[in-house]
Amino acid sequence: MYIIILGAPGAGKGTQAACIARELSLTHVASGDLFRQAVERGDKLGSSVKDYMNKGMLVPDEITIQMILERMSAADCRDGVILDGFPRNLRQAEALDKAFERKNSVIDWAIYIEVPDEELVRRLSGRWICRSCQTPYHSLSSPPKEQGKCELCGGTLYQRPDDSAETVKKRLKVYFTETMPVIEYYRQQGKLLEVDGKGGVDVVTDRILNALRKREFIAQ
Ligand code: AMP
């Protein structure tokens, strides 16, 4: 079972991918998390991607595609993956299809979480994330019980450097020019499931699971 989750920055891709991964026992592979981990480690990959990330730009395709294909060849990805944050442009989508062709496999569905633009900016500007388990919080809509501390694992919360107002604008612009064509790409393949991303986390997760049930992809 191979699912892609698509949507603008702030649409809730990471949150929903984690929920769906739990529900369907899939491995959650998030390109942004892999890059952030590399930056934290301060290794070669981290130093080559840090500037792109801080500016809200896409990391070059060669680096991104290689990292994702390597991650997806690991044993824990054999039975199913939910891909979050990849592919972000047509070149990446085509590279992914080619890699799947080589192993006689296919992407099953691309789930597109739709959220209005003004809601995206609101969500991104109050976002806090756990440094250890990546759980997101929002200073207005879902604040942690104790300020700065994750309720699930006790980890420290931080604001992503690329969630600053200026970088958010840039990331949204990149999304509209580079990533929107990917949505069309999967629509043309008949694999796109469009889901309303407004409302609480559980409501959106239910919509996604219902969309998969309707296609008889998972049991009723
Ligand atoms: P995200 O956590 O998905 O919002 O990603 C954070 C940042 O990581 C992006 O703004 C890009 O700089 C980089 N990034 C993540 N995924 C990709 C990708 N598929 N292609 C290129 N850059 C990416």
mmCIF file of C-alpha atoms and ligand atoms in Angstrom:
data_model
loop_
_atom_site.group_PDB
_atom_site.id
_atom_site.type_symbol
_atom_site.label_atom_id
_atom_site.label_comp_id
_atom_site.label_asym_id
_atom_site.label_seq_id
_atom_site.Cartn_x
_atom_site.Cartn_y
_atom_site.Cartn_z
ATOM 1 C CA MET A 1 0.000 0.000 0.000
ATOM 2 C CA TYR A 2 1.654 3.237 -1.135
ATOM 3 C CA ILE A 3 -0.060 6.541 -0.472
ATOM 4 C CA ILE A 4 1.075 10.104 -1.100
ATOM 5 C CA ILE A 5 -0.274 13.004 0.890
ATOM 6 C CA LEU A 6 -0.392 16.367 -0.901
ATOM 7 C CA GLY A 7 -1.343 19.855 0.209
ATOM 8 C CA ALA A 8 0.049 23.322 0.826
ATOM 9 C CA PRO A 9 2.384 24.083 3.736
ATOM 10 C CA GLY A 10 0.052 24.287 6.741
ATOM 11 C CA ALA A 11 -2.632 22.029 5.251
ATOM 12 C CA GLY A 12 -1.936 19.422 7.931
ATOM 13 C CA LYS A 13 -0.046 16.883 5.807
ATOM 14 C CA GLY A 14 2.310 15.837 8.603
ATOM 15 C CA THR A 15 -0.437 15.478 11.196
ATOM 16 C CA GLN A 16 -2.720 13.534 8.881
ATOM 17 C CA ALA A 17 0.081 11.348 7.513
ATOM 18 C CA ALA A 18 0.972 10.346 11.099
ATOM 19 C CA CYS A 19 -2.694 9.483 11.864
ATOM 20 C CA ILE A 20 -3.181 7.505 8.648
ATOM 21 C CA ALA A 21 0.141 5.690 9.160
ATOM 22 C CA ARG A 22 -1.071 4.584 12.618
ATOM 23 C CA GLU A 23 -4.522 3.546 11.334
ATOM 24 C CA LEU A 24 -3.245 1.567 8.349
ATOM 25 C CA SER A 25 0.113 0.396 9.770
ATOM 26 C CA LEU A 26 2.148 2.255 7.152
ATOM 27 C CA THR A 27 5.605 3.754 7.540
ATOM 28 C CA HIS A 28 5.453 7.553 7.541
ATOM 29 C CA VAL A 29 8.203 9.028 5.361
ATOM 30 C CA ALA A 30 8.373 12.844 5.489
ATOM 31 C CA SER A 31 10.987 14.548 3.310
ATOM 32 C CA GLY A 32 10.945 17.720 5.451
ATOM 33 C CA ASP A 33 11.545 15.710 8.654
ATOM 34 C CA LEU A 34 14.418 13.809 7.020
ATOM 35 C CA PHE A 35 16.023 17.108 5.977
ATOM 36 C CA ARG A 36 15.498 18.672 9.422
ATOM 37 C CA GLN A 37 17.083 15.619 11.086
ATOM 38 C CA ALA A 38 20.083 15.958 8.759
ATOM 39 C CA VAL A 39 20.400 19.662 9.647
ATOM 40 C CA GLU A 40 20.263 18.807 13.387
ATOM 41 C CA ARG A 41 22.966 16.169 12.928
ATOM 42 C CA GLY A 42 25.043 18.722 11.048
ATOM 43 C CA ASP A 43 26.159 16.137 8.490
ATOM 44 C CA LYS A 44 26.981 16.657 4.792
ATOM 45 C CA LEU A 45 23.343 16.344 3.696
ATOM 46 C CA GLY A 46 22.280 18.776 6.431
ATOM 47 C CA SER A 47 24.796 21.434 5.456
ATOM 48 C CA SER A 48 23.886 21.158 1.776
ATOM 49 C CA VAL A 49 20.133 21.666 2.383
ATOM 50 C CA LYS A 50 20.026 24.137 5.284
ATOM 51 C CA ASP A 51 20.144 27.348 3.217
ATOM 52 C CA TYR A 52 17.432 26.203 0.811
ATOM 53 C CA MET A 53 15.151 25.319 3.719
ATOM 54 C CA ASN A 54 15.705 28.563 5.603
ATOM 55 C CA LYS A 55 14.869 30.529 2.459
ATOM 56 C CA GLY A 56 11.694 28.513 1.824
ATOM 57 C CA MET A 57 13.121 27.139 -1.429
ATOM 58 C CA LEU A 58 12.974 23.572 -2.662
ATOM 59 C CA VAL A 59 16.107 21.497 -2.139
ATOM 60 C CA PRO A 60 17.547 20.438 -5.559
ATOM 61 C CA ASP A 61 15.850 17.380 -7.055
ATOM 62 C CA GLU A 62 18.986 15.202 -7.262
ATOM 63 C CA ILE A 63 19.527 15.445 -3.495
ATOM 64 C CA THR A 64 15.839 15.019 -2.621
ATOM 65 C CA ILE A 65 15.091 12.129 -4.973
ATOM 66 C CA GLN A 66 18.173 10.204 -3.872
ATOM 67 C CA MET A 67 17.343 10.680 -0.194
ATOM 68 C CA ILE A 68 13.726 9.535 -0.596
ATOM 69 C CA LEU A 69 14.491 6.511 -2.784
ATOM 70 C CA GLU A 70 17.190 5.434 -0.348
ATOM 71 C CA ARG A 71 14.791 5.786 2.591
ATOM 72 C CA MET A 72 12.098 3.859 0.737
ATOM 73 C CA SER A 73 14.404 0.945 0.043
ATOM 74 C CA ALA A 74 14.678 0.239 3.795
ATOM 75 C CA ALA A 75 13.025 -2.893 5.188
ATOM 76 C CA ASP A 76 10.344 -0.972 7.127
ATOM 77 C CA CYS A 77 9.010 0.457 3.851
ATOM 78 C CA ARG A 78 8.425 -2.904 2.177
ATOM 79 C CA ASP A 79 4.796 -3.333 3.219
ATOM 80 C CA GLY A 80 3.578 0.184 2.751
ATOM 81 C CA VAL A 81 4.434 3.845 3.053
ATOM 82 C CA ILE A 82 2.667 7.137 3.383
ATOM 83 C CA LEU A 83 4.817 9.774 1.684
ATOM 84 C CA ASP A 84 4.540 13.289 3.090
ATOM 85 C CA GLY A 85 6.157 16.291 1.379
ATOM 86 C CA PHE A 86 7.333 14.315 -1.641
ATOM 87 C CA PRO A 87 6.887 14.656 -4.615
ATOM 88 C CA ARG A 88 6.923 18.464 -4.640
ATOM 89 C CA ASN A 89 7.300 18.996 -8.407
ATOM 90 C CA LEU A 90 6.716 17.087 -11.642
ATOM 91 C CA ARG A 91 10.312 15.905 -11.943
ATOM 92 C CA GLN A 92 10.108 14.252 -8.535
ATOM 93 C CA ALA A 93 6.707 12.689 -9.370
ATOM 94 C CA GLU A 94 8.121 11.196 -12.576
ATOM 95 C CA ALA A 95 11.243 9.913 -10.803
ATOM 96 C CA LEU A 96 9.038 8.247 -8.212
ATOM 97 C CA ASP A 97 6.902 6.570 -10.881
ATOM 98 C CA LYS A 98 10.041 5.283 -12.621
ATOM 99 C CA ALA A 99 11.408 3.868 -9.357
ATOM 100 C CA PHE A 100 8.088 2.100 -8.731
ATOM 101 C CA GLU A 101 8.027 0.758 -12.299
ATOM 102 C CA ARG A 102 11.484 -0.763 -11.739
ATOM 103 C CA LYS A 103 10.146 -2.782 -8.812
ATOM 104 C CA ASN A 104 6.837 -3.623 -10.541
ATOM 105 C CA SER A 105 4.862 -1.622 -8.067
ATOM 106 C CA VAL A 106 2.627 1.466 -8.191
ATOM 107 C CA ILE A 107 1.490 4.409 -6.118
ATOM 108 C CA ASP A 108 -2.061 3.555 -5.065
ATOM 109 C CA TRP A 109 -3.511 6.955 -4.132
ATOM 110 C CA ALA A 110 -2.570 10.607 -3.809
ATOM 111 C CA ILE A 111 -4.623 12.318 -1.121
ATOM 112 C CA TYR A 112 -4.932 16.074 -1.578
ATOM 113 C CA ILE A 113 -5.851 18.007 1.570
ATOM 114 C CA GLU A 114 -7.522 21.274 0.576
ATOM 115 C CA VAL A 115 -7.386 24.274 2.915
ATOM 116 C CA PRO A 116 -8.203 27.927 2.025
ATOM 117 C CA ASP A 117 -5.137 30.218 1.657
ATOM 118 C CA GLU A 118 -5.964 32.554 4.568
ATOM 119 C CA GLU A 119 -6.304 29.535 6.882
ATOM 120 C CA LEU A 120 -2.852 28.271 5.781
ATOM 121 C CA VAL A 121 -1.146 31.496 6.854
ATOM 122 C CA ARG A 122 -2.981 31.490 10.207
ATOM 123 C CA ARG A 123 -2.018 27.885 10.886
ATOM 124 C CA LEU A 124 1.660 28.319 9.989
ATOM 125 C CA SER A 125 2.191 31.485 12.003
ATOM 126 C CA GLY A 126 1.178 29.896 15.353
ATOM 127 C CA ARG A 127 2.773 26.510 14.821
ATOM 128 C CA TRP A 128 4.991 24.865 17.475
ATOM 129 C CA ILE A 129 6.525 21.413 16.973
ATOM 130 C CA CYS A 130 7.993 18.864 19.360
ATOM 131 C CA ARG A 131 11.702 18.477 18.776
ATOM 132 C CA SER A 132 11.588 14.786 19.748
ATOM 133 C CA CYS A 133 8.378 13.293 18.294
ATOM 134 C CA GLN A 134 7.384 16.037 15.769
ATOM 135 C CA THR A 135 3.856 16.437 17.215
ATOM 136 C CA PRO A 136 2.523 19.842 16.100
ATOM 137 C CA TYR A 137 0.715 22.328 18.399
ATOM 138 C CA HIS A 138 -0.877 25.696 17.673
ATOM 139 C CA SER A 139 -0.675 28.655 20.042
ATOM 140 C CA LEU A 140 -4.388 29.442 19.470
ATOM 141 C CA SER A 141 -6.225 26.304 18.342
ATOM 142 C CA SER A 142 -4.306 23.502 20.080
ATOM 143 C CA PRO A 143 -1.895 24.879 22.705
ATOM 144 C CA PRO A 144 0.022 22.360 24.862
ATOM 145 C CA LYS A 145 -1.091 22.052 28.516
ATOM 146 C CA GLU A 146 2.335 23.239 29.630
ATOM 147 C CA GLN A 147 3.934 25.990 27.562
ATOM 148 C CA GLY A 148 6.894 24.808 25.506
ATOM 149 C CA LYS A 149 6.468 21.131 26.448
ATOM 150 C CA CYS A 150 5.081 18.230 24.387
ATOM 151 C CA GLU A 151 2.093 16.503 26.033
ATOM 152 C CA LEU A 152 2.932 13.160 24.462
ATOM 153 C CA CYS A 153 6.641 12.738 25.165
ATOM 154 C CA GLY A 154 7.672 15.732 27.294
ATOM 155 C CA GLY A 155 9.983 16.984 24.504
ATOM 156 C CA THR A 156 10.773 20.669 23.959
ATOM 157 C CA LEU A 157 8.588 22.601 21.503
ATOM 158 C CA TYR A 158 10.164 24.876 18.915
ATOM 159 C CA GLN A 159 9.081 27.073 16.006
ATOM 160 C CA ARG A 160 10.501 26.088 12.648
ATOM 161 C CA PRO A 161 12.826 28.791 11.308
ATOM 162 C CA ASP A 162 11.004 28.566 7.959
ATOM 163 C CA ASP A 163 7.650 29.408 9.620
ATOM 164 C CA SER A 164 8.611 33.126 9.764
ATOM 165 C CA ALA A 165 6.137 35.396 7.890
ATOM 166 C CA GLU A 166 8.539 36.142 5.021
ATOM 167 C CA THR A 167 9.552 32.505 4.463
ATOM 168 C CA VAL A 168 5.955 31.299 4.718
ATOM 169 C CA LYS A 169 5.070 33.631 1.843
ATOM 170 C CA LYS A 170 7.927 32.212 -0.220
ATOM 171 C CA ARG A 171 6.974 28.589 0.593
ATOM 172 C CA LEU A 172 3.373 29.214 -0.470
ATOM 173 C CA LYS A 173 4.560 30.784 -3.715
ATOM 174 C CA VAL A 174 6.813 27.785 -4.428
ATOM 175 C CA TYR A 175 3.876 25.507 -3.633
ATOM 176 C CA PHE A 176 1.537 27.212 -6.099
ATOM 177 C CA THR A 177 4.032 27.227 -8.956
ATOM 178 C CA GLU A 178 5.877 23.918 -8.431
ATOM 179 C CA THR A 179 3.594 21.577 -6.503
ATOM 180 C CA MET A 180 0.129 22.378 -7.894
ATOM 181 C CA PRO A 181 1.029 20.660 -11.228
ATOM 182 C CA VAL A 182 1.717 17.464 -9.222
ATOM 183 C CA ILE A 183 -1.923 17.466 -8.100
ATOM 184 C CA GLU A 184 -2.989 17.594 -11.743
ATOM 185 C CA TYR A 185 -0.487 14.813 -12.559
ATOM 186 C CA TYR A 186 -2.200 12.399 -10.143
ATOM 187 C CA ARG A 187 -5.675 13.583 -11.161
ATOM 188 C CA GLN A 188 -4.875 12.585 -14.741
ATOM 189 C CA GLN A 189 -3.715 9.179 -13.520
ATOM 190 C CA GLY A 190 -7.101 8.762 -11.780
ATOM 191 C CA LYS A 191 -5.367 8.491 -8.405
ATOM 192 C CA LEU A 192 -6.319 11.780 -6.769
ATOM 193 C CA LEU A 193 -8.558 11.786 -3.698
ATOM 194 C CA GLU A 194 -9.580 15.336 -2.755
ATOM 195 C CA VAL A 195 -10.351 15.859 0.905
ATOM 196 C CA ASP A 196 -11.623 18.963 2.690
ATOM 197 C CA GLY A 197 -8.916 19.927 5.223
ATOM 198 C CA LYS A 198 -10.996 22.344 7.291
ATOM 199 C CA GLY A 199 -11.953 21.394 10.844
ATOM 200 C CA GLY A 200 -10.340 19.342 13.583
ATOM 201 C CA VAL A 201 -7.672 16.666 13.122
ATOM 202 C CA ASP A 202 -10.018 13.709 13.772
ATOM 203 C CA VAL A 203 -12.657 15.023 11.370
ATOM 204 C CA VAL A 204 -10.124 15.305 8.546
ATOM 205 C CA THR A 205 -8.650 11.842 9.319
ATOM 206 C CA ASP A 206 -12.173 10.374 9.093
ATOM 207 C CA ARG A 207 -12.711 12.074 5.743
ATOM 208 C CA ILE A 208 -9.491 10.543 4.414
ATOM 209 C CA LEU A 209 -10.338 7.060 5.696
ATOM 210 C CA ASN A 210 -13.867 7.358 4.272
ATOM 211 C CA ALA A 211 -12.486 8.372 0.877
ATOM 212 C CA LEU A 212 -10.258 5.245 0.903
ATOM 213 C CA ARG A 213 -13.216 3.067 1.990
ATOM 214 C CA LYS A 214 -15.384 4.466 -0.783
ATOM 215 C CA ARG A 215 -12.762 3.234 -3.302
ATOM 216 C CA GLU A 216 -12.802 -0.112 -1.479
ATOM 217 C CA PHE A 217 -9.109 0.363 -0.793
ATOM 218 C CA ILE A 218 -9.614 -0.365 2.898
ATOM 219 C CA ALA A 219 -12.375 -2.364 4.597
ATOM 220 C CA GLN A 220 -15.663 -0.647 5.566
HETATM 221 P P1 AMP B 1 8.142 20.503 4.875
HETATM 222 O O1 AMP B 1 8.439 20.063 6.269
HETATM 223 O O2 AMP B 1 7.552 19.406 4.040
HETATM 224 O O3 AMP B 1 7.331 21.779 4.836
HETATM 225 O O4 AMP B 1 9.565 20.833 4.203
HETATM 226 C C1 AMP B 1 10.415 21.828 4.722
HETATM 227 C C2 AMP B 1 11.434 22.243 3.687
HETATM 228 O O5 AMP B 1 12.222 21.101 3.308
HETATM 229 C C3 AMP B 1 10.852 22.756 2.390
HETATM 230 O O6 AMP B 1 10.494 24.127 2.441
HETATM 231 C C4 AMP B 1 12.015 22.490 1.426
HETATM 232 O O7 AMP B 1 13.068 23.432 1.614
HETATM 233 C C5 AMP B 1 12.532 21.145 1.918
HETATM 234 N N1 AMP B 1 11.808 20.035 1.248
HETATM 235 C C6 AMP B 1 10.969 19.126 1.822
HETATM 236 N N2 AMP B 1 10.505 18.245 0.921
HETATM 237 C C7 AMP B 1 11.052 18.605 -0.264
HETATM 238 C C8 AMP B 1 10.950 18.096 -1.589
HETATM 239 N N3 AMP B 1 10.170 17.049 -1.892
HETATM 240 N N4 AMP B 1 11.670 18.732 -2.564
HETATM 241 C C9 AMP B 1 12.466 19.759 -2.286
HETATM 242 N N5 AMP B 1 12.593 20.318 -1.073
HETATM 243 C C10 AMP B 1 11.896 19.745 -0.052
#
